[in-house]
Amino acid sequence: MSEIEVLLAEVELLFLGREYPKGADYSRDRLRAAFAKNKDVHDPEKIKELISRGEFVVKELEALYYLRKYRALKKRYYETE
Amino acid sequence: MVSHKSRTGWILLLKFTLSDRGGRVTMSARVLVGVKRVIDYAVKIRVKPDRTGVVTDGVKHSMNPFCEIAVEEAIKLKEKKLVKEVVAVSCGPQQVQETIRTALAMGADRGIHVEVSGKDYETLGPLQVSKIFAALAKKEQADLIILGKQAIDDDCNQTGQMTAALLDWPQGTFASEMTLEADKLKVVREVDGGLETIKIKLPAVVTADLRLNTPRYATLPNIMKAKKKKIANVKPADLGVDVCSRLEVLKVDEPPQRQAGVKVETVDDLVGKLKEAGRV
């Protein structure tokens, strides 16, 4: 069951990583490296911890993208005093 | 006043409750949200060498940011159970289906793709789109239309206003806050002098401003779920709309290049340069 969770987490991060400012390739390579590094972890507790870390990264990326967009639009469309 | 025992009194009461525009509109309300496929906000725009437009081939496109905010607001209303159905609409060629799918992944119930392609699409503007929306609003019996305040490619800021005018509906534009109370909408608008609060009756048109909400990200499970939702295909002719444009783009130019700055070594040099430029 946890294998599927890990897979879903990886795919989610892959999709999100496509919009990363440094480029889709950069984020995909970093993602692969990070997941490969933890390939041999079997302890379910440890896996849960890593998955929640993945979810944390998802939230961080979403916040990053939103702030970037908000700031760009604010700069373009609203008077800055 | 309420306990009319006379015959006319009862008939009036009955008529009021059976009317589909009075009283409890919101429980069965349908919201139409317009989403436009535009060049992604982060892409550096390049003008075509023949100066007839901008380069769109192979360029990253995404949903207009203000449209994202409009979709989010509609979904929020649905989550609060104030409206029953959210319908995402987009006008354009096959590719706009991606944009509709994004709206569906955010939580819209179904989509409508108004097929406009080729030359018609190149000249498609707010007037034709608002005619399309007005026709769709009547056909789908929508109670509320939420649009982005403007598109980041043409910056027209006209579609919402025109749609309201064509339907003779009230409008709440530049909405930074929206509250639905029975069949009235309280809209806080961002205007030059600050904020203006208005109350308008449904059915109405609202255009979303930047601070209305924070659009959610379409998560992978939702993207998968969205694949099952339906997108209907409609042609403008089916809605009785003529998409012929009355406008012709004469030319498109880049903004003037910024002059390169000059670096100086000492303060004396700076003063010298300023004197040269006649500034001192």
mmCIF file of C-alpha atoms in Angstrom:
data_model
loop_
_atom_site.group_PDB
_atom_site.id
_atom_site.type_symbol
_atom_site.label_atom_id
_atom_site.label_comp_id
_atom_site.label_asym_id
_atom_site.label_seq_id
_atom_site.Cartn_x
_atom_site.Cartn_y
_atom_site.Cartn_z
ATOM 1 C CA MET A 1 0.000 0.000 0.000
ATOM 2 C CA SER A 2 2.750 2.403 0.896
ATOM 3 C CA GLU A 3 4.417 1.747 -2.451
ATOM 4 C CA ILE A 4 1.396 3.245 -4.163
ATOM 5 C CA GLU A 5 1.474 6.209 -1.822
ATOM 6 C CA VAL A 6 5.123 6.783 -2.616
ATOM 7 C CA LEU A 7 4.414 6.526 -6.321
ATOM 8 C CA LEU A 8 1.539 8.997 -6.108
ATOM 9 C CA ALA A 9 3.681 11.397 -4.104
ATOM 10 C CA GLU A 10 6.439 11.160 -6.698
ATOM 11 C CA VAL A 11 4.074 11.766 -9.631
ATOM 12 C CA GLU A 12 2.447 14.693 -7.858
ATOM 13 C CA LEU A 13 5.812 16.297 -7.250
ATOM 14 C CA LEU A 14 6.784 15.614 -10.847
ATOM 15 C CA PHE A 15 3.720 17.428 -12.161
ATOM 16 C CA LEU A 16 4.193 20.348 -9.813
ATOM 17 C CA GLY A 17 7.894 20.514 -10.548
ATOM 18 C CA ARG A 18 7.181 21.295 -14.189
ATOM 19 C CA GLU A 19 6.447 24.903 -13.323
ATOM 20 C CA TYR A 20 9.570 25.385 -11.261
ATOM 21 C CA PRO A 21 11.333 28.644 -12.174
ATOM 22 C CA LYS A 22 14.659 26.903 -12.672
ATOM 23 C CA GLY A 23 13.074 24.618 -15.245
ATOM 24 C CA ALA A 24 11.182 21.338 -15.433
ATOM 25 C CA ASP A 25 14.388 19.367 -16.068
ATOM 26 C CA TYR A 26 16.117 20.792 -12.994
ATOM 27 C CA SER A 27 13.259 19.821 -10.703
ATOM 28 C CA ARG A 28 12.808 16.393 -12.312
ATOM 29 C CA ASP A 29 16.489 15.559 -11.834
ATOM 30 C CA ARG A 30 16.464 16.720 -8.225
ATOM 31 C CA LEU A 31 13.265 14.731 -7.620
ATOM 32 C CA ARG A 32 14.739 11.546 -9.098
ATOM 33 C CA ALA A 33 17.894 11.938 -7.014
ATOM 34 C CA ALA A 34 15.924 12.505 -3.831
ATOM 35 C CA PHE A 35 13.699 9.460 -4.367
ATOM 36 C CA ALA A 36 16.634 7.266 -5.429
ATOM 37 C CA LYS A 37 18.544 8.195 -2.291
ATOM 38 C CA ASN A 38 15.735 6.817 -0.116
ATOM 39 C CA LYS A 39 15.072 3.769 -2.291
ATOM 40 C CA ASP A 40 16.128 1.245 0.331
ATOM 41 C CA VAL A 41 14.091 2.536 3.224
ATOM 42 C CA HIS A 42 11.657 -0.166 4.361
ATOM 43 C CA ASP A 43 10.632 0.960 7.816
ATOM 44 C CA PRO A 44 6.927 2.009 7.487
ATOM 45 C CA GLU A 45 7.393 4.792 10.040
ATOM 46 C CA LYS A 46 10.299 6.224 8.119
ATOM 47 C CA ILE A 47 8.328 5.937 4.856
ATOM 48 C CA LYS A 48 5.390 7.830 6.375
ATOM 49 C CA GLU A 49 7.787 10.518 7.492
ATOM 50 C CA LEU A 50 9.275 10.836 4.030
ATOM 51 C CA ILE A 51 5.853 10.944 2.378
ATOM 52 C CA SER A 52 4.743 13.745 4.688
ATOM 53 C CA ARG A 53 7.980 15.522 3.822
ATOM 54 C CA GLY A 54 6.943 15.150 0.171
ATOM 55 C CA GLU A 55 3.537 16.649 0.984
ATOM 56 C CA PHE A 56 5.308 19.506 2.729
ATOM 57 C CA VAL A 57 7.348 20.158 -0.407
ATOM 58 C CA VAL A 58 4.130 20.120 -2.461
ATOM 59 C CA LYS A 59 2.689 22.837 -0.220
ATOM 60 C CA GLU A 60 5.914 24.841 -0.417
ATOM 61 C CA LEU A 61 5.902 24.677 -4.212
ATOM 62 C CA GLU A 62 2.248 25.708 -4.415
ATOM 63 C CA ALA A 63 2.967 28.671 -2.138
ATOM 64 C CA LEU A 64 6.010 29.615 -4.209
ATOM 65 C CA TYR A 65 4.070 29.519 -7.470
ATOM 66 C CA TYR A 66 1.177 31.477 -6.037
ATOM 67 C CA LEU A 67 3.372 34.201 -4.539
ATOM 68 C CA ARG A 68 5.358 34.514 -7.742
ATOM 69 C CA LYS A 69 2.182 34.928 -9.780
ATOM 70 C CA TYR A 70 0.517 37.270 -7.286
ATOM 71 C CA ARG A 71 3.570 39.526 -7.088
ATOM 72 C CA ALA A 72 3.974 39.618 -10.881
ATOM 73 C CA LEU A 73 0.316 40.549 -11.402
ATOM 74 C CA LYS A 74 0.361 43.082 -8.578
ATOM 75 C CA LYS A 75 3.412 44.751 -10.092
ATOM 76 C CA ARG A 76 1.885 44.821 -13.555
ATOM 77 C CA TYR A 77 -1.639 45.910 -12.777
ATOM 78 C CA TYR A 78 -1.593 47.934 -9.611
ATOM 79 C CA GLU A 79 0.001 51.257 -8.725
ATOM 80 C CA THR A 80 2.964 50.750 -6.415
ATOM 81 C CA GLU A 81 3.407 53.689 -4.125
ATOM 82 C CA MET B 1 -49.865 41.283 5.776
ATOM 83 C CA VAL B 2 -48.612 37.733 5.511
ATOM 84 C CA SER B 3 -51.772 35.965 6.606
ATOM 85 C CA HIS B 4 -53.910 36.998 3.679
ATOM 86 C CA LYS B 5 -57.070 34.951 3.822
ATOM 87 C CA SER B 6 -58.542 36.479 0.681
ATOM 88 C CA ARG B 7 -58.415 34.515 -2.561
ATOM 89 C CA THR B 8 -56.172 37.020 -4.329
ATOM 90 C CA GLY B 9 -53.836 36.939 -1.351
ATOM 91 C CA TRP B 10 -53.347 33.186 -1.567
ATOM 92 C CA ILE B 11 -52.908 33.290 -5.334
ATOM 93 C CA LEU B 12 -50.215 35.953 -4.991
ATOM 94 C CA LEU B 13 -48.426 33.902 -2.340
ATOM 95 C CA LEU B 14 -48.532 30.807 -4.529
ATOM 96 C CA LYS B 15 -47.235 32.708 -7.546
ATOM 97 C CA PHE B 16 -44.342 34.070 -5.526
ATOM 98 C CA THR B 17 -43.143 30.690 -4.313
ATOM 99 C CA LEU B 18 -43.520 29.062 -7.736
ATOM 100 C CA SER B 19 -41.594 31.811 -9.504
ATOM 101 C CA ASP B 20 -38.076 30.699 -10.301
ATOM 102 C CA ARG B 21 -36.540 34.107 -9.804
ATOM 103 C CA GLY B 22 -37.970 35.054 -6.436
ATOM 104 C CA GLY B 23 -37.005 33.980 -2.949
ATOM 105 C CA ARG B 24 -34.943 30.811 -2.680
ATOM 106 C CA VAL B 25 -32.971 31.120 -5.926
ATOM 107 C CA THR B 26 -29.650 30.158 -4.499
ATOM 108 C CA MET B 27 -30.337 26.542 -3.540
ATOM 109 C CA SER B 28 -30.605 25.558 -7.200
ATOM 110 C CA ALA B 29 -28.369 28.283 -8.563
ATOM 111 C CA ARG B 30 -26.134 27.614 -11.524
ATOM 112 C CA VAL B 31 -22.921 29.560 -12.009
ATOM 113 C CA LEU B 32 -21.266 30.083 -15.374
ATOM 114 C CA VAL B 33 -17.544 30.780 -15.197
ATOM 115 C CA GLY B 34 -15.602 32.000 -18.195
ATOM 116 C CA VAL B 35 -12.021 30.797 -18.552
ATOM 117 C CA LYS B 36 -9.648 32.069 -21.207
ATOM 118 C CA ARG B 37 -6.577 30.354 -22.550
ATOM 119 C CA VAL B 38 -3.787 32.926 -22.721
ATOM 120 C CA ILE B 39 -0.008 32.944 -23.030
ATOM 121 C CA ASP B 40 1.380 32.091 -19.582
ATOM 122 C CA TYR B 41 2.022 35.146 -17.441
ATOM 123 C CA ALA B 42 5.706 34.254 -16.911
ATOM 124 C CA VAL B 43 6.563 33.952 -20.613
ATOM 125 C CA LYS B 44 8.505 36.739 -22.293
ATOM 126 C CA ILE B 45 6.273 37.972 -25.113
ATOM 127 C CA ARG B 46 7.786 38.361 -28.574
ATOM 128 C CA VAL B 47 6.205 40.325 -31.387
ATOM 129 C CA LYS B 48 6.000 38.580 -34.763
ATOM 130 C CA PRO B 49 8.456 39.942 -37.358
ATOM 131 C CA ASP B 50 5.562 41.060 -39.584
ATOM 132 C CA ARG B 51 4.148 43.060 -36.627
ATOM 133 C CA THR B 52 0.648 41.628 -36.973
ATOM 134 C CA GLY B 53 0.613 40.059 -33.551
ATOM 135 C CA VAL B 54 2.640 38.143 -30.988
ATOM 136 C CA VAL B 55 4.284 34.739 -31.335
ATOM 137 C CA THR B 56 1.950 32.043 -29.996
ATOM 138 C CA ASP B 57 3.249 28.875 -31.688
ATOM 139 C CA GLY B 58 5.069 26.619 -29.266
ATOM 140 C CA VAL B 59 4.640 29.147 -26.479
ATOM 141 C CA LYS B 60 3.422 28.017 -23.079
ATOM 142 C CA HIS B 61 -0.258 28.784 -22.527
ATOM 143 C CA SER B 62 -2.323 28.575 -19.363
ATOM 144 C CA MET B 63 -5.535 29.820 -17.804
ATOM 145 C CA ASN B 64 -5.775 33.581 -17.413
ATOM 146 C CA PRO B 65 -4.868 34.313 -13.752
ATOM 147 C CA PHE B 66 -8.016 36.373 -13.193
ATOM 148 C CA CYS B 67 -10.087 33.518 -14.601
ATOM 149 C CA GLU B 68 -8.435 31.181 -12.064
ATOM 150 C CA ILE B 69 -9.649 33.513 -9.341
ATOM 151 C CA ALA B 70 -13.145 33.482 -10.880
ATOM 152 C CA VAL B 71 -13.224 29.668 -10.910
ATOM 153 C CA GLU B 72 -12.026 29.540 -7.301
ATOM 154 C CA GLU B 73 -14.804 31.869 -6.206
ATOM 155 C CA ALA B 74 -17.440 29.751 -7.939
ATOM 156 C CA ILE B 75 -16.081 26.569 -6.346
ATOM 157 C CA LYS B 76 -16.091 28.261 -2.935
ATOM 158 C CA LEU B 77 -19.795 29.077 -3.409
ATOM 159 C CA LYS B 78 -20.471 25.460 -4.283
ATOM 160 C CA GLU B 79 -18.559 24.207 -1.246
ATOM 161 C CA LYS B 80 -20.627 26.486 0.953
ATOM 162 C CA LYS B 81 -23.687 24.901 -0.711
ATOM 163 C CA LEU B 82 -24.889 28.285 -1.893
ATOM 164 C CA VAL B 83 -24.950 27.201 -5.533
ATOM 165 C CA LYS B 84 -25.679 23.846 -7.062
ATOM 166 C CA GLU B 85 -23.604 23.678 -10.224
ATOM 167 C CA VAL B 86 -20.526 25.346 -11.652
ATOM 168 C CA VAL B 87 -20.132 25.300 -15.433
ATOM 169 C CA ALA B 88 -16.795 26.290 -16.989
ATOM 170 C CA VAL B 89 -16.966 27.886 -20.428
ATOM 171 C CA SER B 90 -14.230 28.708 -22.889
ATOM 172 C CA CYS B 91 -14.256 29.927 -26.500
ATOM 173 C CA GLY B 92 -11.606 28.882 -28.968
ATOM 174 C CA PRO B 93 -9.997 26.008 -30.839
ATOM 175 C CA GLN B 94 -9.381 22.464 -29.612
ATOM 176 C CA GLN B 95 -6.608 23.549 -27.214
ATOM 177 C CA VAL B 96 -8.957 25.467 -24.938
ATOM 178 C CA GLN B 97 -10.250 22.119 -23.733
ATOM 179 C CA GLU B 98 -7.045 21.969 -21.624
ATOM 180 C CA THR B 99 -8.121 25.157 -19.894
ATOM 181 C CA ILE B 100 -11.622 23.810 -19.312
ATOM 182 C CA ARG B 101 -10.070 20.625 -17.873
ATOM 183 C CA THR B 102 -8.061 22.722 -15.437
ATOM 184 C CA ALA B 103 -11.286 24.372 -14.279
ATOM 185 C CA LEU B 104 -12.892 20.935 -13.927
ATOM 186 C CA ALA B 105 -9.889 19.764 -11.907
ATOM 187 C CA MET B 106 -10.348 22.747 -9.616
ATOM 188 C CA GLY B 107 -13.896 21.587 -8.971
ATOM 189 C CA ALA B 108 -16.232 22.732 -11.744
ATOM 190 C CA ASP B 109 -18.979 20.213 -12.543
ATOM 191 C CA ARG B 110 -18.988 20.331 -16.325
ATOM 192 C CA GLY B 111 -17.600 22.317 -19.188
ATOM 193 C CA ILE B 112 -18.803 23.944 -22.392
ATOM 194 C CA HIS B 113 -16.390 24.405 -25.271
ATOM 195 C CA VAL B 114 -17.581 27.014 -27.755
ATOM 196 C CA GLU B 115 -15.708 26.125 -30.925
ATOM 197 C CA VAL B 116 -14.073 29.070 -32.618
ATOM 198 C CA SER B 117 -10.989 28.482 -34.711
ATOM 199 C CA GLY B 118 -8.742 29.929 -37.400
ATOM 200 C CA LYS B 119 -9.290 33.508 -38.480
ATOM 201 C CA ASP B 120 -12.418 33.798 -36.328
ATOM 202 C CA TYR B 121 -10.369 32.943 -33.270
ATOM 203 C CA GLU B 122 -7.660 35.459 -34.121
ATOM 204 C CA THR B 123 -10.240 38.228 -34.274
ATOM 205 C CA LEU B 124 -12.384 36.986 -31.366
ATOM 206 C CA GLY B 125 -12.880 39.751 -28.856
ATOM 207 C CA PRO B 126 -15.005 40.843 -25.885
ATOM 208 C CA LEU B 127 -18.024 41.817 -27.992
ATOM 209 C CA GLN B 128 -18.438 38.390 -29.549
ATOM 210 C CA VAL B 129 -17.547 36.563 -26.335
ATOM 211 C CA SER B 130 -20.086 38.557 -24.338
ATOM 212 C CA LYS B 131 -22.749 37.735 -26.938
ATOM 213 C CA ILE B 132 -21.838 34.065 -26.585
ATOM 214 C CA PHE B 133 -22.012 34.260 -22.802
ATOM 215 C CA ALA B 134 -25.347 36.059 -22.875
ATOM 216 C CA ALA B 135 -26.785 33.358 -25.137
ATOM 217 C CA LEU B 136 -25.336 30.590 -22.946
ATOM 218 C CA ALA B 137 -26.637 32.210 -19.765
ATOM 219 C CA LYS B 138 -30.150 32.108 -21.178
ATOM 220 C CA LYS B 139 -29.762 28.582 -22.574
ATOM 221 C CA GLU B 140 -28.285 27.155 -19.354
ATOM 222 C CA GLN B 141 -30.526 29.285 -17.141
ATOM 223 C CA ALA B 142 -27.574 30.591 -15.207
ATOM 224 C CA ASP B 143 -28.100 32.722 -12.132
ATOM 225 C CA LEU B 144 -24.602 34.060 -11.831
ATOM 226 C CA ILE B 145 -21.740 34.651 -14.242
ATOM 227 C CA ILE B 146 -18.256 35.085 -12.817
ATOM 228 C CA LEU B 147 -15.466 36.218 -15.106
ATOM 229 C CA GLY B 148 -11.943 37.444 -14.598
ATOM 230 C CA LYS B 149 -11.785 41.222 -14.667
ATOM 231 C CA GLN B 150 -9.533 41.185 -17.730
ATOM 232 C CA ALA B 151 -7.326 38.898 -19.757
ATOM 233 C CA ILE B 152 -3.582 39.386 -19.469
ATOM 234 C CA ASP B 153 -3.145 39.174 -23.234
ATOM 235 C CA ASP B 154 -5.542 41.823 -24.486
ATOM 236 C CA ASP B 155 -6.235 43.683 -21.196
ATOM 237 C CA CYS B 156 -9.652 44.679 -22.536
ATOM 238 C CA ASN B 157 -11.615 44.598 -19.267
ATOM 239 C CA GLN B 158 -14.854 44.606 -21.278
ATOM 240 C CA THR B 159 -16.378 41.141 -21.452
ATOM 241 C CA GLY B 160 -18.014 41.172 -18.013
ATOM 242 C CA GLN B 161 -19.512 44.596 -18.457
ATOM 243 C CA MET B 162 -20.781 43.875 -21.977
ATOM 244 C CA THR B 163 -22.293 40.546 -20.910
ATOM 245 C CA ALA B 164 -24.218 42.244 -18.112
ATOM 246 C CA ALA B 165 -25.455 44.913 -20.480
ATOM 247 C CA LEU B 166 -26.607 42.397 -23.102
ATOM 248 C CA LEU B 167 -28.506 40.423 -20.461
ATOM 249 C CA ASP B 168 -29.693 43.550 -18.675
ATOM 250 C CA TRP B 169 -28.287 42.074 -15.451
ATOM 251 C CA PRO B 170 -26.620 44.035 -12.649
ATOM 252 C CA GLN B 171 -22.839 43.807 -12.450
ATOM 253 C CA GLY B 172 -20.255 43.778 -9.664
ATOM 254 C CA THR B 173 -16.920 44.429 -11.311
ATOM 255 C CA PHE B 174 -13.411 44.418 -9.786
ATOM 256 C CA ALA B 175 -14.761 42.290 -6.946
ATOM 257 C CA SER B 176 -12.323 41.826 -4.087
ATOM 258 C CA GLU B 177 -14.995 40.289 -1.877
ATOM 259 C CA MET B 178 -18.296 38.599 -2.606
ATOM 260 C CA THR B 179 -21.036 37.408 -0.245
ATOM 261 C CA LEU B 180 -24.213 35.676 -1.328
ATOM 262 C CA GLU B 181 -27.258 36.296 0.869
ATOM 263 C CA ALA B 182 -30.473 34.652 -0.417
ATOM 264 C CA ASP B 183 -30.915 36.204 -3.868
ATOM 265 C CA LYS B 184 -28.753 39.266 -3.222
ATOM 266 C CA LEU B 185 -25.050 39.586 -3.793
ATOM 267 C CA LYS B 186 -22.919 41.895 -1.674
ATOM 268 C CA VAL B 187 -19.854 42.878 -3.672
ATOM 269 C CA VAL B 188 -16.888 44.889 -2.408
ATOM 270 C CA ARG B 189 -15.266 46.526 -5.405
ATOM 271 C CA GLU B 190 -11.717 47.788 -5.719
ATOM 272 C CA VAL B 191 -11.922 51.271 -7.154
ATOM 273 C CA ASP B 192 -9.384 54.068 -7.447
ATOM 274 C CA GLY B 193 -10.480 55.809 -4.292
ATOM 275 C CA GLY B 194 -10.507 52.636 -2.220
ATOM 276 C CA LEU B 195 -13.308 50.125 -1.757
ATOM 277 C CA GLU B 196 -16.951 50.387 -2.721
ATOM 278 C CA THR B 197 -19.599 48.020 -1.363
ATOM 279 C CA ILE B 198 -22.702 47.371 -3.427
ATOM 280 C CA LYS B 199 -25.644 45.020 -3.169
ATOM 281 C CA ILE B 200 -26.998 43.595 -6.396
ATOM 282 C CA LYS B 201 -29.810 41.206 -7.118
ATOM 283 C CA LEU B 202 -29.359 37.879 -8.846
ATOM 284 C CA PRO B 203 -29.065 37.066 -11.675
ATOM 285 C CA ALA B 204 -25.870 39.082 -12.007
ATOM 286 C CA VAL B 205 -22.393 39.266 -13.523
ATOM 287 C CA VAL B 206 -19.298 39.559 -11.334
ATOM 288 C CA THR B 207 -15.738 40.121 -12.494
ATOM 289 C CA ALA B 208 -12.937 38.938 -10.240
ATOM 290 C CA ASP B 209 -10.076 41.126 -9.097
ATOM 291 C CA LEU B 210 -6.697 39.960 -7.788
ATOM 292 C CA ARG B 211 -7.546 39.960 -4.108
ATOM 293 C CA LEU B 212 -10.860 38.096 -4.310
ATOM 294 C CA ASN B 213 -9.297 34.805 -3.253
ATOM 295 C CA THR B 214 -6.300 32.479 -3.564
ATOM 296 C CA PRO B 215 -6.942 29.970 -6.341
ATOM 297 C CA ARG B 216 -6.363 26.358 -5.394
ATOM 298 C CA TYR B 217 -3.960 24.098 -7.194
ATOM 299 C CA ALA B 218 -5.452 21.210 -9.140
ATOM 300 C CA THR B 219 -4.056 18.192 -7.310
ATOM 301 C CA LEU B 220 -3.321 14.980 -9.149
ATOM 302 C CA PRO B 221 -6.364 13.031 -7.818
ATOM 303 C CA ASN B 222 -8.607 15.907 -8.902
ATOM 304 C CA ILE B 223 -7.013 16.057 -12.342
ATOM 305 C CA MET B 224 -7.777 12.328 -12.700
ATOM 306 C CA LYS B 225 -11.363 12.816 -11.516
ATOM 307 C CA ALA B 226 -11.805 15.689 -13.938
ATOM 308 C CA LYS B 227 -11.221 13.395 -16.896
ATOM 309 C CA LYS B 228 -14.641 11.863 -16.236
ATOM 310 C CA LYS B 229 -16.466 15.183 -16.272
ATOM 311 C CA LYS B 230 -18.251 16.159 -19.465
ATOM 312 C CA ILE B 231 -17.312 18.955 -21.829
ATOM 313 C CA ALA B 232 -20.081 19.809 -24.291
ATOM 314 C CA ASN B 233 -19.228 21.215 -27.720
ATOM 315 C CA VAL B 234 -21.190 24.153 -29.053
ATOM 316 C CA LYS B 235 -20.783 26.365 -32.117
ATOM 317 C CA PRO B 236 -21.438 30.118 -31.979
ATOM 318 C CA ALA B 237 -23.967 29.676 -34.793
ATOM 319 C CA ASP B 238 -25.956 27.285 -32.551
ATOM 320 C CA LEU B 239 -26.279 30.155 -30.104
ATOM 321 C CA GLY B 240 -27.249 32.576 -32.825
ATOM 322 C CA VAL B 241 -24.037 34.564 -32.453
ATOM 323 C CA ASP B 242 -22.078 36.059 -35.338
ATOM 324 C CA VAL B 243 -18.380 36.024 -34.459
ATOM 325 C CA CYS B 244 -17.406 38.356 -37.278
ATOM 326 C CA SER B 245 -15.186 41.070 -35.877
ATOM 327 C CA ARG B 246 -15.717 44.769 -36.383
ATOM 328 C CA LEU B 247 -12.135 45.468 -35.426
ATOM 329 C CA GLU B 248 -8.970 45.176 -37.464
ATOM 330 C CA VAL B 249 -5.532 45.110 -35.866
ATOM 331 C CA LEU B 250 -3.354 47.485 -37.847
ATOM 332 C CA LYS B 251 -0.053 46.748 -36.178
ATOM 333 C CA VAL B 252 1.560 45.454 -33.039
ATOM 334 C CA ASP B 253 4.804 46.992 -31.772
ATOM 335 C CA GLU B 254 7.182 46.241 -28.955
ATOM 336 C CA PRO B 255 7.420 48.791 -26.164
ATOM 337 C CA PRO B 256 10.335 51.240 -26.648
ATOM 338 C CA GLN B 257 13.692 49.749 -25.680
ATOM 339 C CA ARG B 258 15.176 50.955 -22.442
ATOM 340 C CA GLN B 259 18.211 53.097 -23.047
ATOM 341 C CA ALA B 260 21.386 51.537 -21.721
ATOM 342 C CA GLY B 261 22.724 53.222 -18.621
ATOM 343 C CA VAL B 262 26.219 54.716 -18.462
ATOM 344 C CA LYS B 263 28.626 53.929 -15.643
ATOM 345 C CA VAL B 264 30.875 56.671 -14.341
ATOM 346 C CA GLU B 265 34.054 56.365 -12.247
ATOM 347 C CA THR B 266 34.039 59.480 -10.095
ATOM 348 C CA VAL B 267 31.643 62.097 -8.801
ATOM 349 C CA ASP B 268 33.302 64.670 -11.079
ATOM 350 C CA ASP B 269 32.496 62.450 -14.071
ATOM 351 C CA LEU B 270 28.888 62.253 -12.903
ATOM 352 C CA VAL B 271 28.605 66.027 -12.597
ATOM 353 C CA GLY B 272 30.255 66.399 -16.007
ATOM 354 C CA LYS B 273 27.754 64.031 -17.621
ATOM 355 C CA LEU B 274 24.808 65.730 -15.962
ATOM 356 C CA LYS B 275 26.032 69.107 -17.221
ATOM 357 C CA GLU B 276 26.358 67.646 -20.710
ATOM 358 C CA ALA B 277 22.787 66.415 -20.603
ATOM 359 C CA GLY B 278 21.690 69.836 -19.506
ATOM 360 C CA ARG B 279 20.377 68.536 -16.216
ATOM 361 C CA VAL B 280 22.559 70.674 -13.979
#
